[in-house]
Amino acid sequence: PNGRRRYDLFKMKAPVAGKIFQNLAVARFCRVLGTMLRNGVPILKSLEVSRDAAGNRVLSEAISAATENVTSGESLSRPLAASGHFPANVVEMIAVAEESNTLDSVLTDIADGLERRTHRQMDLMVRLLEPLMLLFLAGVVLIVVIALLLPVMKMGMTV
């Protein structure tokens, strides 16, 4: 369990892809929680199911703390903000939705927004990686060609 937590934390802190992993896990959590609340499932049961759906131990711990807060009648957004693993704008939107009693629809909107943003980030990353991969492969081909031609050239020089 501790190794999985470290791995999930490492994935979230990774330089380029960390935000993508974090946003995907938060989007999964928001999507499942919003859908369950919209369909009339009690919030405590919804939090339990969505905690497991997040697919990230670090976020699951923050969601467990939030579940304890909700059980004692407090806000959902405070422990999520205190964990530091949920984006600030997501926590603010959840806080406003709690006060206006529109948590189900706002959570779905958050998930939609995070998924769109993540999709754009992944597209950009792929566009940036394509030329780099092409240069790398060109370098490999150049090395192979040089490795093949160098002995032939040496043989030609000795004759």
mmCIF file of C-alpha atoms in Angstrom:
data_model
loop_
_atom_site.group_PDB
_atom_site.id
_atom_site.type_symbol
_atom_site.label_atom_id
_atom_site.label_comp_id
_atom_site.label_asym_id
_atom_site.label_seq_id
_atom_site.Cartn_x
_atom_site.Cartn_y
_atom_site.Cartn_z
ATOM 1 C CA PRO A 1 0.000 0.000 0.000
ATOM 2 C CA ASN A 2 2.782 2.447 0.862
ATOM 3 C CA GLY A 3 4.601 1.696 -2.392
ATOM 4 C CA ARG A 4 1.450 2.379 -4.385
ATOM 5 C CA ARG A 5 0.978 5.680 -2.540
ATOM 6 C CA ARG A 6 4.556 6.719 -3.320
ATOM 7 C CA TYR A 7 4.091 5.766 -6.960
ATOM 8 C CA ASP A 8 0.868 7.799 -7.202
ATOM 9 C CA LEU A 9 2.539 10.778 -5.517
ATOM 10 C CA PHE A 10 5.489 10.466 -7.917
ATOM 11 C CA LYS A 11 3.096 10.410 -10.886
ATOM 12 C CA MET A 12 1.383 13.581 -9.647
ATOM 13 C CA LYS A 13 4.698 15.379 -9.052
ATOM 14 C CA ALA A 14 6.268 14.385 -12.389
ATOM 15 C CA PRO A 15 7.480 17.478 -14.274
ATOM 16 C CA VAL A 16 5.494 17.309 -17.509
ATOM 17 C CA ALA A 17 2.869 14.614 -17.120
ATOM 18 C CA GLY A 18 2.129 15.173 -13.413
ATOM 19 C CA LYS A 19 -0.660 17.684 -13.976
ATOM 20 C CA ILE A 20 -2.219 15.387 -16.562
ATOM 21 C CA PHE A 21 -2.317 12.446 -14.126
ATOM 22 C CA GLN A 22 -3.665 14.675 -11.361
ATOM 23 C CA ASN A 23 -6.355 16.244 -13.552
ATOM 24 C CA LEU A 24 -7.488 12.858 -14.849
ATOM 25 C CA ALA A 25 -7.845 11.457 -11.321
ATOM 26 C CA VAL A 26 -9.699 14.555 -10.072
ATOM 27 C CA ALA A 27 -11.960 14.470 -13.139
ATOM 28 C CA ARG A 28 -12.791 10.796 -12.479
ATOM 29 C CA PHE A 29 -13.608 11.612 -8.853
ATOM 30 C CA CYS A 30 -15.805 14.578 -9.803
ATOM 31 C CA ARG A 31 -17.573 12.692 -12.595
ATOM 32 C CA VAL A 32 -18.453 9.700 -10.404
ATOM 33 C CA LEU A 33 -19.469 11.820 -7.402
ATOM 34 C CA GLY A 34 -21.576 14.172 -9.525
ATOM 35 C CA THR A 35 -23.322 11.323 -11.336
ATOM 36 C CA MET A 36 -24.110 9.481 -8.120
ATOM 37 C CA LEU A 37 -25.446 12.610 -6.408
ATOM 38 C CA ARG A 38 -27.572 13.435 -9.456
ATOM 39 C CA ASN A 39 -29.097 9.954 -9.264
ATOM 40 C CA GLY A 40 -30.061 10.318 -5.609
ATOM 41 C CA VAL A 41 -27.323 8.285 -3.918
ATOM 42 C CA PRO A 42 -26.550 9.627 -0.401
ATOM 43 C CA ILE A 43 -23.411 11.735 -0.247
ATOM 44 C CA LEU A 44 -21.499 9.460 2.147
ATOM 45 C CA LYS A 45 -21.994 6.403 -0.063
ATOM 46 C CA SER A 46 -21.181 8.527 -3.129
ATOM 47 C CA LEU A 47 -17.932 9.696 -1.546
ATOM 48 C CA GLU A 48 -16.912 6.108 -0.745
ATOM 49 C CA VAL A 49 -17.498 4.940 -4.309
ATOM 50 C CA SER A 50 -15.898 8.006 -5.908
ATOM 51 C CA ARG A 51 -12.865 7.669 -3.622
ATOM 52 C CA ASP A 52 -12.177 4.254 -5.119
ATOM 53 C CA ALA A 53 -12.937 5.502 -8.645
ATOM 54 C CA ALA A 54 -10.260 8.215 -8.427
ATOM 55 C CA GLY A 55 -7.599 5.546 -8.921
ATOM 56 C CA ASN A 56 -5.000 7.435 -6.898
ATOM 57 C CA ARG A 57 -4.066 6.616 -3.284
ATOM 58 C CA VAL A 58 -3.002 10.174 -2.476
ATOM 59 C CA LEU A 59 -6.325 11.610 -3.618
ATOM 60 C CA SER A 60 -8.171 8.739 -1.922
ATOM 61 C CA GLU A 61 -6.670 9.770 1.423
ATOM 62 C CA ALA A 62 -7.829 13.360 0.913
ATOM 63 C CA ILE A 63 -11.300 12.123 -0.052
ATOM 64 C CA SER A 64 -11.406 9.936 3.085
ATOM 65 C CA ALA A 65 -10.645 13.000 5.204
ATOM 66 C CA ALA A 66 -13.401 14.873 3.382
ATOM 67 C CA THR A 67 -15.806 12.002 4.062
ATOM 68 C CA GLU A 68 -15.046 12.252 7.788
ATOM 69 C CA ASN A 69 -15.743 15.997 7.662
ATOM 70 C CA VAL A 70 -19.040 15.471 5.860
ATOM 71 C CA THR A 71 -20.004 12.781 8.405
ATOM 72 C CA SER A 72 -19.543 15.324 11.190
ATOM 73 C CA GLY A 73 -21.635 17.866 9.287
ATOM 74 C CA GLU A 74 -18.853 20.048 7.938
ATOM 75 C CA SER A 75 -17.886 21.144 4.444
ATOM 76 C CA LEU A 76 -16.545 18.881 1.691
ATOM 77 C CA SER A 77 -14.251 21.518 0.212
ATOM 78 C CA ARG A 78 -12.106 22.322 3.283
ATOM 79 C CA PRO A 79 -10.247 19.007 3.613
ATOM 80 C CA LEU A 80 -9.848 18.813 -0.166
ATOM 81 C CA ALA A 81 -8.172 22.235 -0.097
ATOM 82 C CA ALA A 82 -6.086 21.317 2.956
ATOM 83 C CA SER A 83 -4.679 18.246 1.196
ATOM 84 C CA GLY A 84 -3.065 20.438 -1.464
ATOM 85 C CA HIS A 85 -3.659 17.787 -4.122
ATOM 86 C CA PHE A 86 -6.805 19.284 -5.614
ATOM 87 C CA PRO A 87 -6.525 22.317 -7.913
ATOM 88 C CA ALA A 88 -7.573 25.553 -6.186
ATOM 89 C CA ASN A 89 -10.208 26.422 -8.782
ATOM 90 C CA VAL A 90 -11.818 22.980 -8.349
ATOM 91 C CA VAL A 91 -11.995 23.421 -4.572
ATOM 92 C CA GLU A 92 -13.470 26.916 -4.952
ATOM 93 C CA MET A 93 -16.117 25.664 -7.367
ATOM 94 C CA ILE A 94 -17.023 22.835 -4.969
ATOM 95 C CA ALA A 95 -17.310 25.317 -2.077
ATOM 96 C CA VAL A 96 -19.651 27.572 -4.064
ATOM 97 C CA ALA A 97 -21.682 24.566 -5.237
ATOM 98 C CA GLU A 98 -22.091 23.368 -1.646
ATOM 99 C CA GLU A 99 -23.506 26.723 -0.614
ATOM 100 C CA SER A 100 -25.836 26.984 -3.611
ATOM 101 C CA ASN A 101 -26.918 23.310 -3.388
ATOM 102 C CA THR A 102 -25.866 22.527 -6.975
ATOM 103 C CA LEU A 103 -23.043 20.121 -6.184
ATOM 104 C CA ASP A 104 -24.107 17.418 -8.645
ATOM 105 C CA SER A 105 -24.170 19.619 -11.746
ATOM 106 C CA VAL A 106 -21.063 21.598 -10.778
ATOM 107 C CA LEU A 107 -19.065 18.402 -10.221
ATOM 108 C CA THR A 108 -20.036 17.196 -13.684
ATOM 109 C CA ASP A 109 -19.046 20.572 -15.148
ATOM 110 C CA ILE A 110 -15.701 20.399 -13.325
ATOM 111 C CA ALA A 111 -15.076 16.926 -14.764
ATOM 112 C CA ASP A 112 -15.940 18.146 -18.279
ATOM 113 C CA GLY A 113 -13.581 21.112 -17.961
ATOM 114 C CA LEU A 114 -10.709 19.057 -16.561
ATOM 115 C CA GLU A 115 -11.108 16.437 -19.278
ATOM 116 C CA ARG A 116 -11.084 19.105 -22.005
ATOM 117 C CA ARG A 117 -7.997 20.775 -20.515
ATOM 118 C CA THR A 118 -6.213 17.448 -20.149
ATOM 119 C CA HIS A 119 -7.052 16.493 -23.723
ATOM 120 C CA ARG A 120 -5.561 19.783 -24.968
ATOM 121 C CA GLN A 121 -2.420 19.258 -22.870
ATOM 122 C CA MET A 122 -1.976 15.740 -24.221
ATOM 123 C CA ASP A 123 -2.442 16.947 -27.811
ATOM 124 C CA LEU A 124 0.195 19.621 -27.268
ATOM 125 C CA MET A 125 2.591 17.123 -25.718
ATOM 126 C CA VAL A 126 2.172 14.755 -28.682
ATOM 127 C CA ARG A 127 2.761 17.619 -31.128
ATOM 128 C CA LEU A 128 5.961 18.521 -29.317
ATOM 129 C CA LEU A 129 7.173 14.927 -29.089
ATOM 130 C CA GLU A 130 6.744 14.123 -32.789
ATOM 131 C CA PRO A 131 9.616 16.329 -34.039
ATOM 132 C CA LEU A 132 11.829 15.211 -31.150
ATOM 133 C CA MET A 133 11.222 11.556 -31.985
ATOM 134 C CA LEU A 134 11.964 12.264 -35.645
ATOM 135 C CA LEU A 135 15.284 13.898 -34.737
ATOM 136 C CA PHE A 136 16.168 11.002 -32.447
ATOM 137 C CA LEU A 137 15.448 8.432 -35.156
ATOM 138 C CA ALA A 138 17.426 10.468 -37.689
ATOM 139 C CA GLY A 139 20.369 10.422 -35.275
ATOM 140 C CA VAL A 140 20.099 6.647 -34.876
ATOM 141 C CA VAL A 141 20.016 6.177 -38.655
ATOM 142 C CA LEU A 142 23.044 8.473 -39.029
ATOM 143 C CA ILE A 143 25.012 6.456 -36.474
ATOM 144 C CA VAL A 144 24.122 3.183 -38.223
ATOM 145 C CA VAL A 145 25.122 4.580 -41.632
ATOM 146 C CA ILE A 146 28.429 5.864 -40.265
ATOM 147 C CA ALA A 147 29.060 2.522 -38.529
ATOM 148 C CA LEU A 148 28.492 0.710 -41.823
ATOM 149 C CA LEU A 149 30.455 3.067 -44.078
ATOM 150 C CA LEU A 150 33.463 3.700 -41.836
ATOM 151 C CA PRO A 151 34.974 0.198 -42.266
ATOM 152 C CA VAL A 152 34.406 0.376 -46.036
ATOM 153 C CA MET A 153 36.168 3.755 -46.192
ATOM 154 C CA LYS A 154 39.097 2.428 -44.127
ATOM 155 C CA MET A 155 39.451 -0.546 -46.459
ATOM 156 C CA GLY A 156 39.432 1.791 -49.454
ATOM 157 C CA MET A 157 42.161 3.965 -47.920
ATOM 158 C CA THR A 158 44.495 1.025 -47.291
ATOM 159 C CA VAL A 159 44.327 -0.250 -50.876
#
